[in-house]
Every structure is written in C-alpha cells, then in structure tokens.
PDB file of C-alpha atoms in Angstrom:
ATOM      1  CA  UNK A 465       4.760  97.163   6.923  1.00 88.00           C
ATOM      2  CA  UNK A 466       2.714  99.546   7.410  1.00 91.00           C
ATOM      3  CA  UNK A 467      -0.012  99.039  10.006  1.00 87.00           C
ATOM      4  CA  UNK A 468      -2.787 100.230   7.376  1.00 87.00           C
ATOM      5  CA  UNK A 469      -2.093  98.179   5.086  1.00 90.00           C
ATOM      6  CA  UNK A 470      -1.695  95.314   7.077  1.00 87.00           C
ATOM      7  CA  UNK A 471      -4.999  96.219   8.322  1.00 83.00           C
ATOM      8  CA  UNK A 472      -7.144  96.129   4.664  1.00 87.00           C
ATOM      9  CA  UNK A 473      -5.389  93.229   3.650  1.00 87.00           C
ATOM     10  CA  UNK A 474      -6.621  91.264   6.909  1.00 82.00           C
ATOM     11  CA  UNK A 475      -9.567  92.691   6.637  1.00 83.00           C
ATOM     12  CA  UNK A 476     -10.214  90.685   2.895  1.00 82.00           C
ATOM     13  CA  UNK A 477     -10.855  88.000   4.884  1.00 82.00           C
ATOM     14  CA  UNK A 478     -13.873  87.393   5.884  1.00 82.00           C
ATOM     15  CA  UNK A 479     -14.502  85.748   9.665  1.00 86.00           C
ATOM     16  CA  UNK A 480     -17.600  85.382  11.831  1.00 91.00           C
ATOM     17  CA  UNK A 481     -18.602  87.730  14.413  1.00 94.00           C
ATOM     18  CA  UNK A 482     -18.641  86.594  18.665  1.00 96.00           C
ATOM     19  CA  UNK A 483     -19.325  87.605  21.685  1.00 96.00           C
ATOM     20  CA  UNK A 484     -17.102  86.837  24.176  1.00 97.00           C
ATOM     21  CA  UNK A 485     -17.603  87.046  27.453  1.00 97.00           C
ATOM     22  CA  UNK A 486     -16.914  86.575  31.427  1.00 96.00           C
ATOM     23  CA  UNK A 487     -17.878  86.802  34.997  1.00 94.00           C
ATOM     24  CA  UNK A 488     -15.679  89.702  36.145  1.00 88.00           C
ATOM     25  CA  UNK A 489     -13.780  89.941  39.037  1.00 85.00           C
ATOM     26  CA  UNK A 490     -16.505  91.214  40.849  1.00 87.00           C
ATOM     27  CA  UNK A 491     -18.749  89.274  40.172  1.00 89.00           C
ATOM     28  CA  UNK A 492     -20.848  91.344  37.223  1.00 91.00           C
ATOM     29  CA  UNK A 493     -21.246  89.101  33.026  1.00 94.00           C
ATOM     30  CA  UNK A 494     -19.965  91.723  31.184  1.00 92.00           C
ATOM     31  CA  UNK A 495     -18.353  90.177  27.482  1.00 94.00           C
ATOM     32  CA  UNK A 496     -17.350  92.231  23.819  1.00 94.00           C
ATOM     33  CA  UNK A 497     -17.340  91.563  20.251  1.00 93.00           C
ATOM     34  CA  UNK A 498     -14.173  89.849  19.305  1.00 90.00           C
ATOM     35  CA  UNK A 499     -13.867  88.016  15.657  1.00 84.00           C
ATOM     36  CA  UNK A 500     -10.367  86.514  16.153  1.00 89.00           C
ATOM     37  CA  UNK A 501     -11.340  83.593  17.181  1.00 93.00           C
ATOM     38  CA  UNK A 502     -10.328  80.237  15.988  1.00 94.00           C
ATOM     39  CA  UNK A 503     -10.851  75.943  16.837  1.00 95.00           C
ATOM     40  CA  UNK A 504      -7.137  74.877  17.579  1.00 96.00           C
ATOM     41  CA  UNK A 505      -7.598  70.855  18.549  1.00 95.00           C
ATOM     42  CA  UNK A 506      -9.841  68.025  18.795  1.00 95.00           C
ATOM     43  CA  UNK A 507      -7.916  66.194  21.011  1.00 97.00           C
ATOM     44  CA  UNK A 508      -7.897  68.236  24.092  1.00 97.00           C
ATOM     45  CA  UNK A 509     -11.012  70.175  22.734  1.00 97.00           C
ATOM     46  CA  UNK A 510      -9.576  73.980  22.536  1.00 98.00           C
ATOM     47  CA  UNK A 511      -9.906  76.992  21.180  1.00 98.00           C
ATOM     48  CA  UNK A 512      -8.445  80.430  20.787  1.00 96.00           C
ATOM     49  CA  UNK A 513      -9.505  84.510  21.172  1.00 96.00           C
ATOM     50  CA  UNK A 514      -7.275  87.143  21.128  1.00 94.00           C
ATOM     51  CA  UNK A 515      -7.807  90.460  23.032  1.00 94.00           C
ATOM     52  CA  UNK A 516      -6.109  93.585  22.261  1.00 91.00           C
ATOM     53  CA  UNK A 517      -4.040  95.335  25.528  1.00 91.00           C
ATOM     54  CA  UNK A 518      -5.612  98.791  24.158  1.00 88.00           C
ATOM     55  CA  UNK A 519      -9.394  96.360  24.674  1.00 87.00           C
ATOM     56  CA  UNK A 520     -11.246  98.341  27.441  1.00 85.00           C
ATOM     57  CA  UNK A 521     -11.418  94.801  28.985  1.00 87.00           C
ATOM     58  CA  UNK A 522      -7.821  93.749  28.602  1.00 89.00           C
ATOM     59  CA  UNK A 523      -6.912  93.121  32.477  1.00 89.00           C
ATOM     60  CA  UNK A 524     -10.300  91.914  32.935  1.00 89.00           C
ATOM     61  CA  UNK A 525      -8.860  89.019  30.509  1.00 90.00           C
ATOM     62  CA  UNK A 526      -6.068  88.504  31.987  1.00 91.00           C
ATOM     63  CA  UNK A 527      -6.973  86.761  35.142  1.00 91.00           C
ATOM     64  CA  UNK A 528     -10.207  85.432  34.126  1.00 93.00           C
ATOM     65  CA  UNK A 529     -10.121  81.010  34.306  1.00 96.00           C
ATOM     66  CA  UNK A 530     -13.005  80.384  32.139  1.00 97.00           C
ATOM     67  CA  UNK A 531     -14.856  82.234  29.364  1.00 97.00           C
ATOM     68  CA  UNK A 532     -17.724  81.580  26.542  1.00 98.00           C
ATOM     69  CA  UNK A 533     -17.457  82.181  22.646  1.00 98.00           C
ATOM     70  CA  UNK A 534     -21.363  82.822  21.126  1.00 98.00           C
ATOM     71  CA  UNK A 535     -20.983  82.918  17.808  1.00 97.00           C
ATOM     72  CA  UNK A 536     -23.719  85.152  15.896  1.00 97.00           C
ATOM     73  CA  UNK A 537     -26.271  84.921  13.883  1.00 96.00           C
ATOM     74  CA  UNK A 538     -27.165  86.989  10.758  1.00 94.00           C
ATOM     75  CA  UNK A 539     -30.289  88.398  13.526  1.00 95.00           C
ATOM     76  CA  UNK A 540     -27.607  89.910  16.088  1.00 96.00           C
ATOM     77  CA  UNK A 541     -25.441  92.470  14.462  1.00 95.00           C
ATOM     78  CA  UNK A 542     -26.787  94.796  17.313  1.00 95.00           C
ATOM     79  CA  UNK A 543     -25.933  92.712  19.875  1.00 96.00           C
ATOM     80  CA  UNK A 544     -22.947  92.986  18.174  1.00 95.00           C
ATOM     81  CA  UNK A 545     -22.275  96.916  18.044  1.00 94.00           C
ATOM     82  CA  UNK A 546     -23.401  97.045  22.083  1.00 93.00           C
ATOM     83  CA  UNK A 547     -20.616  94.336  22.983  1.00 93.00           C
ATOM     84  CA  UNK A 548     -18.207  96.127  20.778  1.00 91.00           C
ATOM     85  CA  UNK A 549     -19.328 100.273  22.193  1.00 87.00           C
ATOM     86  CA  UNK A 550     -17.135 101.805  24.905  1.00 83.00           C
ATOM     87  CA  UNK A 551     -18.094 102.592  28.377  1.00 73.00           C
ATOM     88  CA  UNK A 552     -21.552 100.928  28.170  1.00 74.00           C
ATOM     89  CA  UNK A 553     -23.225  98.242  30.262  1.00 83.00           C
ATOM     90  CA  UNK A 554     -22.968  95.687  27.819  1.00 89.00           C
ATOM     91  CA  UNK A 555     -25.437  93.843  29.557  1.00 90.00           C
ATOM     92  CA  UNK A 556     -28.016  95.749  30.288  1.00 89.00           C
ATOM     93  CA  UNK A 557     -31.756  94.323  28.981  1.00 89.00           C
ATOM     94  CA  UNK A 558     -29.422  91.174  27.736  1.00 92.00           C
ATOM     95  CA  UNK A 559     -30.680  87.794  29.015  1.00 95.00           C
ATOM     96  CA  UNK A 560     -28.188  85.126  29.733  1.00 96.00           C
ATOM     97  CA  UNK A 561     -27.441  81.841  31.157  1.00 97.00           C
ATOM     98  CA  UNK A 562     -25.228  80.434  33.414  1.00 96.00           C
ATOM     99  CA  UNK A 563     -22.403  78.072  31.762  1.00 97.00           C
ATOM    100  CA  UNK A 564     -21.069  75.463  33.577  1.00 96.00           C
ATOM    101  CA  UNK A 565     -17.628  77.453  33.440  1.00 96.00           C
ATOM    102  CA  UNK A 566     -19.846  79.617  35.194  1.00 95.00           C
ATOM    103  CA  UNK A 567     -19.434  82.175  31.939  1.00 97.00           C
ATOM    104  CA  UNK A 568     -22.748  83.861  30.543  1.00 97.00           C
ATOM    105  CA  UNK A 569     -24.329  82.515  27.444  1.00 98.00           C
ATOM    106  CA  UNK A 570     -26.633  84.440  25.179  1.00 97.00           C
ATOM    107  CA  UNK A 571     -29.682  83.466  23.757  1.00 96.00           C
ATOM    108  CA  UNK A 572     -30.334  82.916  20.307  1.00 95.00           C
ATOM    109  CA  UNK A 573     -26.507  82.183  19.375  1.00 97.00           C
ATOM    110  CA  UNK A 574     -25.611  79.386  16.463  1.00 97.00           C
ATOM    111  CA  UNK A 575     -23.234  77.983  18.895  1.00 97.00           C
ATOM    112  CA  UNK A 576     -21.127  78.614  22.075  1.00 98.00           C
ATOM    113  CA  UNK A 577     -18.295  77.220  23.447  1.00 98.00           C
ATOM    114  CA  UNK A 578     -17.836  76.981  27.500  1.00 98.00           C
ATOM    115  CA  UNK A 579     -14.604  77.412  27.864  1.00 98.00           C
ATOM    116  CA  UNK A 580     -11.681  77.186  30.719  1.00 98.00           C
ATOM    117  CA  UNK A 581      -8.637  78.825  30.689  1.00 97.00           C
ATOM    118  CA  UNK A 582      -5.710  76.754  29.357  1.00 98.00           C
ATOM    119  CA  UNK A 583      -2.555  78.918  28.552  1.00 97.00           C
ATOM    120  CA  UNK A 584      -1.710  82.451  27.592  1.00 96.00           C
ATOM    121  CA  UNK A 585       0.581  83.881  25.294  1.00 96.00           C
ATOM    122  CA  UNK A 586       0.964  87.367  24.404  1.00 94.00           C
ATOM    123  CA  UNK A 587       2.269  88.173  20.682  1.00 94.00           C
ATOM    124  CA  UNK A 588       2.535  91.365  19.930  1.00 93.00           C
ATOM    125  CA  UNK A 589      -0.227  93.732  21.449  1.00 92.00           C
ATOM    126  CA  UNK A 590      -2.595  91.459  21.735  1.00 93.00           C
ATOM    127  CA  UNK A 591      -2.705  88.524  24.403  1.00 95.00           C
ATOM    128  CA  UNK A 592      -3.694  84.952  23.151  1.00 96.00           C
ATOM    129  CA  UNK A 593      -5.621  82.985  25.416  1.00 97.00           C
ATOM    130  CA  UNK A 594      -6.428  79.294  24.753  1.00 98.00           C
ATOM    131  CA  UNK A 595      -9.742  77.858  26.275  1.00 97.00           C
ATOM    132  CA  UNK A 596     -10.280  74.176  27.082  1.00 98.00           C
ATOM    133  CA  UNK A 597     -14.421  73.573  26.014  1.00 98.00           C
ATOM    134  CA  UNK A 598     -16.155  71.770  28.617  1.00 98.00           C
ATOM    135  CA  UNK A 599     -19.373  72.180  26.636  1.00 98.00           C
ATOM    136  CA  UNK A 600     -21.193  73.429  23.922  1.00 97.00           C
ATOM    137  CA  UNK A 601     -24.541  73.680  21.983  1.00 97.00           C
ATOM    138  CA  UNK A 602     -25.423  74.373  18.286  1.00 96.00           C
ATOM    139  CA  UNK A 603     -28.229  75.660  16.167  1.00 95.00           C
ATOM    140  CA  UNK A 604     -29.552  75.853  12.772  1.00 93.00           C
ATOM    141  CA  UNK A 605     -29.397  78.943  11.402  1.00 93.00           C
ATOM    142  CA  UNK A 606     -27.223  81.571   9.151  1.00 94.00           C
ATOM    143  CA  UNK A 607     -23.637  83.309  11.070  1.00 95.00           C
ATOM    144  CA  UNK A 608     -23.300  86.736  10.779  1.00 95.00           C
ATOM    145  CA  UNK A 609     -20.125  87.807   9.454  1.00 93.00           C
ATOM    146  CA  UNK A 610     -17.709  90.230   8.933  1.00 93.00           C
ATOM    147  CA  UNK A 611     -15.260  92.083   6.057  1.00 89.00           C
ATOM    148  CA  UNK A 612     -13.330  94.499   5.374  1.00 89.00           C
ATOM    149  CA  UNK A 613     -14.641  96.871   8.076  1.00 87.00           C
ATOM    150  CA  UNK A 614     -18.605  95.978   7.563  1.00 89.00           C
ATOM    151  CA  UNK A 615     -21.002  92.918   8.928  1.00 89.00           C
ATOM    152  CA  UNK A 616     -22.192  91.139   6.050  1.00 87.00           C
ATOM    153  CA  UNK A 617     -24.575  87.784   5.760  1.00 88.00           C
ATOM    154  CA  UNK A 618     -24.683  84.706   4.058  1.00 84.00           C
ATOM    155  CA  UNK A 619     -27.251  85.345   1.090  1.00 72.00           C
ATOM    156  CA  UNK A 620     -28.724  81.182   0.383  1.00 61.00           C
ATOM    157  CA  UNK A 621     -29.486  80.494  -3.146  1.00 56.00           C
TER     158      UNK A 621
END
C-alpha cells in the first residue's frame, strides 16, 4: 500500500491526544506528544504507546523503566504543540509533579496513567511499549482530539 494512502486512511480515525513523559537517563524530565495510545488489559491494568524509530526520543524510550501518559484536555492544544516540537526544551516553564513511578505528571490534564514498563515489541518502524499502570487519576472536562492532521474538540449540546 502506498504510505501516503495508508496515512490518509489512518488519519480519519479520531484519536485523543496525550503527552507521554519520562525521566531521561540524565535525570531530567522530558516527553513528547503521542496519539498512538490505547488501553490493553484490565487484569493486570495495561496500556500501550508507540514511538517511531525516527522520533528524537526513540533511544530514551528504548531504555526507560517507567513512563506516564498524560491525557490532554481541549484547553491544552498549545502544550501539545510544544511537546511535539523538535529540539526545544519541552519542559521549559512547564510545571509538573512526580508520579509514583518517578515519571513527570502534567497539571490540569483530563487524566493520567503512571506506568512501569511491562514489555516492548518492535513492529515495523515503531517501538510498542506496554506499561503496567501503577497509579492514575481522572478529572472532568473535554478531550483534545486529533483527526486528519488537525486538532479538534468535542462540541456538546
């Protein structure tokens, strides 16, 4: 299949937007915007993310033992753009707390999963990382969505 056609078809599936955060091997908080996230299992509680082998943080994610999935609200588009940018200090001026696993937890997110790495799998040009959820929280609000290359929000009646 043509890669552009594949991407166009996949882009019609609306996804929530997350920022996956880790403590880097140098001990600093870092993270990136990720929309390839899903829950996997209730028992044990597992989630997964994927990281492209072209991503600037690919090597860090190959070796981490923990990560957090921060689920963004519709007010956090700018934060998503910051964490999607290349070469910037993504945590510059961004407050956070430290989760149970040691991963950074961002403020005002709709929810978060704090995870210990459970398994890793290479699949094509992406690394699939399965995390065992050790903590989490949920808040009220509407999610930030991404579809057809654009940010969207939920419009409730």
